[in-house]
């Protein structure tokens, strides 16, 4: 028999959430049934994902974006009430890993994204395991234009590109999701391009003024591979039924 506790213990050992100063609690967020047989993964625990998990008779919903974010209204009302009620009513466990999933060297969002793009990840000597910016290299340098087309093809979504100083792209800082505020950090890594999920208006100007090629490839698009890899891994490890549910998101 596999229990929720077995799964959480394993995930905590694998992802080491205690090492991160995160914006949300990692691990079990809403408690459900004790014995688990079927696990569903998705990027975000939105109502649509929960509805599909209920239809699939899932015991666990494992996500990257769960609930209870720092600075959100802590009251369980409105949308939050409906989501949590759906989980409790159907005895489904909600398990979420945020930064620990971005950072994991094998199943993490950045590691999986690098693999998808055919980038070789550098493990710098001074890199902490908690670092969520990865540096990856292309086997052969490409023009920015070709690299952006490559990213678009791999992720099946046209990225937004802020052109840099027209140099060839070889080393790329990657940070999945909404990492537009990590541009300055990425610049310190002496890379040719910065690839993340999103961009903000003011970041366009910063990027132009630094000369780096900035590629915003989609928050959802850059974060859907980590949770899938993690779900596949634990399903195999604990012999659970498994399904990834992709809820389309244009951002
Ligand atoms: Zn995210």
Short mmCIF file of C-alpha atoms and ligand atoms in Angstrom, two decimals:
data_model
loop_
_atom_site.label_atom_id
_atom_site.label_comp_id
_atom_site.label_asym_id
_atom_site.label_seq_id
_atom_site.Cartn_x
_atom_site.Cartn_y
_atom_site.Cartn_z
CA UNK A 1 0.00 0.00 0.00
CA UNK A 2 1.30 3.45 -0.93
CA UNK A 3 0.29 6.30 1.34
CA UNK A 4 0.31 10.06 0.93
CA UNK A 5 2.92 10.12 3.68
CA UNK A 6 5.23 7.75 1.74
CA UNK A 7 4.99 9.99 -1.31
CA UNK A 8 5.59 13.24 0.59
CA UNK A 9 8.56 11.78 2.43
CA UNK A 10 10.12 10.72 -0.86
CA UNK A 11 9.41 14.04 -2.60
CA UNK A 12 10.82 16.04 0.32
CA UNK A 13 14.02 14.01 0.26
CA UNK A 14 14.30 14.43 -3.49
CA UNK A 15 13.48 18.14 -3.74
CA UNK A 16 14.77 19.42 -0.38
CA UNK A 17 12.25 22.24 0.14
CA UNK A 18 13.89 23.24 3.44
CA UNK A 19 16.75 24.76 1.43
CA UNK A 20 14.55 27.38 -0.23
CA UNK A 21 13.00 30.65 0.88
CA UNK A 22 9.86 30.14 -1.11
CA UNK A 23 6.70 32.19 -1.65
CA UNK A 24 4.40 29.32 -0.71
CA UNK A 25 4.42 26.17 1.40
CA UNK A 26 5.97 23.20 -0.39
CA UNK A 27 4.72 19.64 -0.02
CA UNK A 28 1.22 18.70 1.13
CA UNK A 29 -1.09 21.73 0.91
CA UNK A 30 -4.50 20.09 1.19
CA UNK A 31 -4.85 16.68 2.80
CA UNK A 32 -6.92 13.95 1.17
CA UNK A 33 -7.15 10.17 1.18
CA UNK A 34 -4.46 8.10 2.98
CA UNK A 35 -3.93 5.32 0.43
CA UNK A 36 -3.06 6.53 -3.06
CA UNK A 37 -3.37 4.76 -6.40
CA UNK A 38 -3.67 7.47 -9.01
CA UNK A 39 -1.75 10.70 -9.45
CA UNK A 40 -2.46 13.62 -11.76
CA UNK A 41 0.06 16.35 -12.52
CA UNK A 42 -0.43 19.82 -13.95
CA UNK A 43 1.34 23.17 -13.91
CA UNK A 44 -1.26 25.08 -11.87
CA UNK A 45 -3.99 23.86 -9.50
CA UNK A 46 -6.75 25.80 -11.25
CA UNK A 47 -10.39 24.69 -11.16
CA UNK A 48 -10.17 23.12 -14.61
CA UNK A 49 -7.32 20.88 -13.51
CA UNK A 50 -9.24 19.90 -10.37
CA UNK A 51 -12.38 19.11 -12.39
CA UNK A 52 -10.37 16.79 -14.62
CA UNK A 53 -8.65 15.21 -11.63
CA UNK A 54 -12.09 14.50 -10.12
CA UNK A 55 -13.29 13.00 -13.40
CA UNK A 56 -10.15 10.83 -13.45
CA UNK A 57 -10.72 9.66 -9.85
CA UNK A 58 -7.32 10.94 -8.80
CA UNK A 59 -6.01 10.57 -5.26
CA UNK A 60 -3.23 13.12 -5.71
CA UNK A 61 -2.90 16.32 -7.70
CA UNK A 62 0.78 17.25 -7.92
CA UNK A 63 1.51 20.74 -9.24
CA UNK A 64 4.14 23.46 -9.58
CA UNK A 65 1.76 26.31 -8.68
CA UNK A 66 -0.36 25.42 -5.67
CA UNK A 67 -2.06 27.71 -3.16
CA UNK A 68 -1.36 29.91 -0.13
CA UNK A 69 1.05 32.37 -1.74
CA UNK A 70 2.80 34.91 0.43
CA UNK A 71 0.83 38.17 0.55
CA UNK A 72 -2.36 36.67 -0.88
CA UNK A 73 -5.63 37.09 1.03
CA UNK A 74 -5.49 34.18 3.52
CA UNK A 75 -9.28 33.84 3.74
CA UNK A 76 -10.86 30.77 2.20
CA UNK A 77 -13.56 32.52 0.21
CA UNK A 78 -14.61 32.78 -3.44
CA UNK A 79 -12.41 31.00 -5.96
CA UNK A 80 -10.14 29.63 -3.26
CA UNK A 81 -13.11 28.21 -1.34
CA UNK A 82 -14.45 26.48 -4.44
CA UNK A 83 -11.10 24.93 -5.28
CA UNK A 84 -10.37 23.72 -1.75
CA UNK A 85 -13.95 22.45 -1.31
CA UNK A 86 -13.61 20.42 -4.52
CA UNK A 87 -10.42 18.80 -3.22
CA UNK A 88 -11.83 18.02 0.23
CA UNK A 89 -15.16 16.79 -1.09
CA UNK A 90 -13.35 14.29 -3.30
CA UNK A 91 -10.65 13.39 -0.78
CA UNK A 92 -7.87 14.48 -3.14
CA UNK A 93 -4.42 15.41 -1.83
CA UNK A 94 -2.96 18.60 -3.25
CA UNK A 95 0.84 18.51 -3.30
CA UNK A 96 2.85 21.45 -4.65
CA UNK A 97 6.54 22.15 -5.16
CA UNK A 98 7.50 25.59 -6.38
CA UNK A 99 11.15 26.74 -6.28
CA UNK A 100 12.44 23.26 -5.39
CA UNK A 101 10.95 22.05 -8.67
CA UNK A 102 12.52 24.88 -10.68
CA UNK A 103 15.92 24.03 -9.25
CA UNK A 104 16.06 20.23 -9.26
CA UNK A 105 19.01 19.12 -11.43
CA UNK A 106 17.13 16.22 -13.06
CA UNK A 107 13.34 16.59 -12.80
CA UNK A 108 13.31 20.39 -12.43
CA UNK A 109 11.79 22.85 -14.87
CA UNK A 110 15.14 24.30 -15.91
CA UNK A 111 16.84 20.94 -16.27
CA UNK A 112 13.96 19.59 -18.36
CA UNK A 113 13.76 22.78 -20.42
CA UNK A 114 17.49 22.61 -21.16
CA UNK A 115 17.10 19.00 -22.24
CA UNK A 116 14.16 19.85 -24.46
CA UNK A 117 16.23 22.59 -26.16
CA UNK A 118 19.30 20.37 -26.50
CA UNK A 119 21.41 22.56 -24.20
CA UNK A 120 24.25 21.16 -22.17
CA UNK A 121 23.88 22.43 -18.62
CA UNK A 122 27.01 23.81 -16.98
CA UNK A 123 27.38 23.08 -13.34
CA UNK A 124 29.54 25.96 -12.19
CA UNK A 125 31.76 25.29 -9.19
CA UNK A 126 30.19 28.00 -7.09
CA UNK A 127 26.63 27.00 -7.91
CA UNK A 128 24.34 26.17 -5.07
CA UNK A 129 21.71 23.50 -5.52
CA UNK A 130 19.15 26.17 -4.74
CA UNK A 131 20.15 28.26 -7.72
CA UNK A 132 17.21 28.60 -10.07
CA UNK A 133 19.15 30.14 -12.96
CA UNK A 134 20.83 27.48 -15.06
CA UNK A 135 23.43 28.11 -17.75
CA UNK A 136 23.24 25.93 -20.82
CA UNK A 137 25.36 25.81 -23.94
CA UNK A 138 24.54 25.00 -27.51
CA UNK A 139 26.74 22.40 -29.20
CA UNK A 140 27.16 24.89 -32.06
CA UNK A 141 26.59 28.65 -31.79
CA UNK A 142 23.51 29.97 -33.65
CA UNK A 143 22.31 33.38 -34.68
CA UNK A 144 19.70 34.82 -32.31
CA UNK A 145 17.14 34.50 -35.08
CA UNK A 146 17.83 30.79 -35.49
CA UNK A 147 17.91 30.19 -31.75
CA UNK A 148 14.52 31.85 -31.26
CA UNK A 149 13.10 29.72 -34.08
CA UNK A 150 14.60 26.65 -32.42
CA UNK A 151 12.97 27.51 -29.08
CA UNK A 152 9.64 28.11 -30.82
CA UNK A 153 9.83 24.75 -32.53
CA UNK A 154 10.82 22.85 -29.38
CA UNK A 155 8.12 24.43 -27.20
CA UNK A 156 5.50 24.70 -29.97
CA UNK A 157 4.90 28.33 -29.15
CA UNK A 158 6.29 31.47 -30.76
CA UNK A 159 8.55 33.22 -28.20
CA UNK A 160 8.78 36.97 -27.75
CA UNK A 161 12.31 38.09 -28.59
CA UNK A 162 13.99 41.35 -27.61
CA UNK A 163 16.98 41.50 -29.91
CA UNK A 164 20.40 42.04 -28.39
CA UNK A 165 23.65 43.19 -29.89
CA UNK A 166 23.56 40.83 -32.85
CA UNK A 167 26.15 38.36 -31.65
CA UNK A 168 26.02 34.58 -32.00
CA UNK A 169 24.27 32.69 -29.24
CA UNK A 170 26.17 29.97 -27.45
CA UNK A 171 25.76 30.28 -23.66
CA UNK A 172 22.23 30.89 -22.41
CA UNK A 173 20.95 31.65 -18.92
CA UNK A 174 17.64 29.89 -18.42
CA UNK A 175 15.12 30.46 -15.68
CA UNK A 176 11.63 29.05 -16.23
CA UNK A 177 8.44 30.94 -15.43
CA UNK A 178 8.12 34.56 -14.37
CA UNK A 179 11.80 35.40 -13.92
CA UNK A 180 11.89 38.81 -15.58
CA UNK A 181 13.38 40.27 -12.41
CA UNK A 182 16.34 37.91 -12.70
CA UNK A 183 17.75 39.70 -15.74
CA UNK A 184 20.47 41.48 -13.74
CA UNK A 185 21.49 38.20 -12.14
CA UNK A 186 21.62 36.52 -15.52
CA UNK A 187 23.86 39.29 -16.88
CA UNK A 188 26.44 38.49 -14.24
CA UNK A 189 26.77 35.01 -15.71
CA UNK A 190 28.39 36.34 -18.87
CA UNK A 191 25.86 34.74 -21.21
CA UNK A 192 24.72 35.62 -24.72
CA UNK A 193 21.01 35.28 -24.06
CA UNK A 194 18.47 35.06 -21.27
CA UNK A 195 15.57 32.68 -21.70
CA UNK A 196 12.64 32.82 -19.31
CA UNK A 197 8.86 32.60 -19.44
CA UNK A 198 7.70 36.19 -19.16
CA UNK A 199 8.74 39.78 -19.69
CA UNK A 200 7.49 43.11 -18.30
CA UNK A 201 7.35 46.46 -20.04
CA UNK A 202 10.30 47.97 -18.18
CA UNK A 203 12.40 44.86 -18.71
CA UNK A 204 12.24 45.39 -22.49
CA UNK A 205 14.23 48.61 -22.04
CA UNK A 206 16.68 47.06 -19.61
CA UNK A 207 17.31 44.20 -22.00
CA UNK A 208 17.85 46.57 -24.94
CA UNK A 209 20.26 48.71 -22.94
CA UNK A 210 22.36 45.74 -21.85
CA UNK A 211 22.52 44.25 -25.33
CA UNK A 212 21.49 40.77 -24.24
CA UNK A 213 19.07 38.72 -26.34
CA UNK A 214 15.99 38.27 -24.16
CA UNK A 215 13.62 35.45 -25.00
CA UNK A 216 10.26 35.21 -23.23
CA UNK A 217 9.11 31.75 -24.23
CA UNK A 218 5.98 31.52 -22.07
CA UNK A 219 5.52 30.92 -18.34
CA UNK A 220 3.39 27.84 -18.86
CA UNK A 221 5.43 26.63 -21.84
CA UNK A 222 8.70 26.78 -19.88
CA UNK A 223 7.23 25.11 -16.78
CA UNK A 224 5.28 22.19 -18.10
CA UNK A 225 8.13 19.72 -18.44
CA UNK A 226 9.39 19.61 -14.84
CA UNK A 227 6.12 18.53 -13.28
CA UNK A 228 5.63 15.91 -16.01
CA UNK A 229 9.08 14.45 -15.44
CA UNK A 230 8.56 14.42 -11.69
CA UNK A 231 5.11 12.82 -12.03
CA UNK A 232 6.41 10.11 -14.35
CA UNK A 233 9.26 9.41 -11.97
CA UNK A 234 7.17 9.01 -8.81
CA UNK A 235 4.43 7.07 -10.63
CA UNK A 236 7.04 4.57 -11.76
CA UNK A 237 8.77 4.47 -8.39
CA UNK A 238 5.53 3.85 -6.43
CA UNK A 239 3.68 1.98 -9.18
CA UNK A 240 0.85 4.50 -9.40
CA UNK A 241 -1.54 5.22 -12.23
CA UNK A 242 -0.48 8.50 -13.79
CA UNK A 243 -1.67 11.24 -16.10
CA UNK A 244 -0.38 14.72 -16.92
CA UNK A 245 -3.14 17.19 -17.74
CA UNK A 246 -2.14 20.18 -19.83
CA UNK A 247 -4.47 23.12 -19.24
CA UNK A 248 -3.75 25.47 -22.11
CA UNK A 249 -2.41 28.88 -21.09
CA UNK A 250 -1.32 31.64 -23.52
CA UNK A 251 1.04 33.25 -20.96
ZN1 LIG B 1 5.82 29.55 -12.31
#
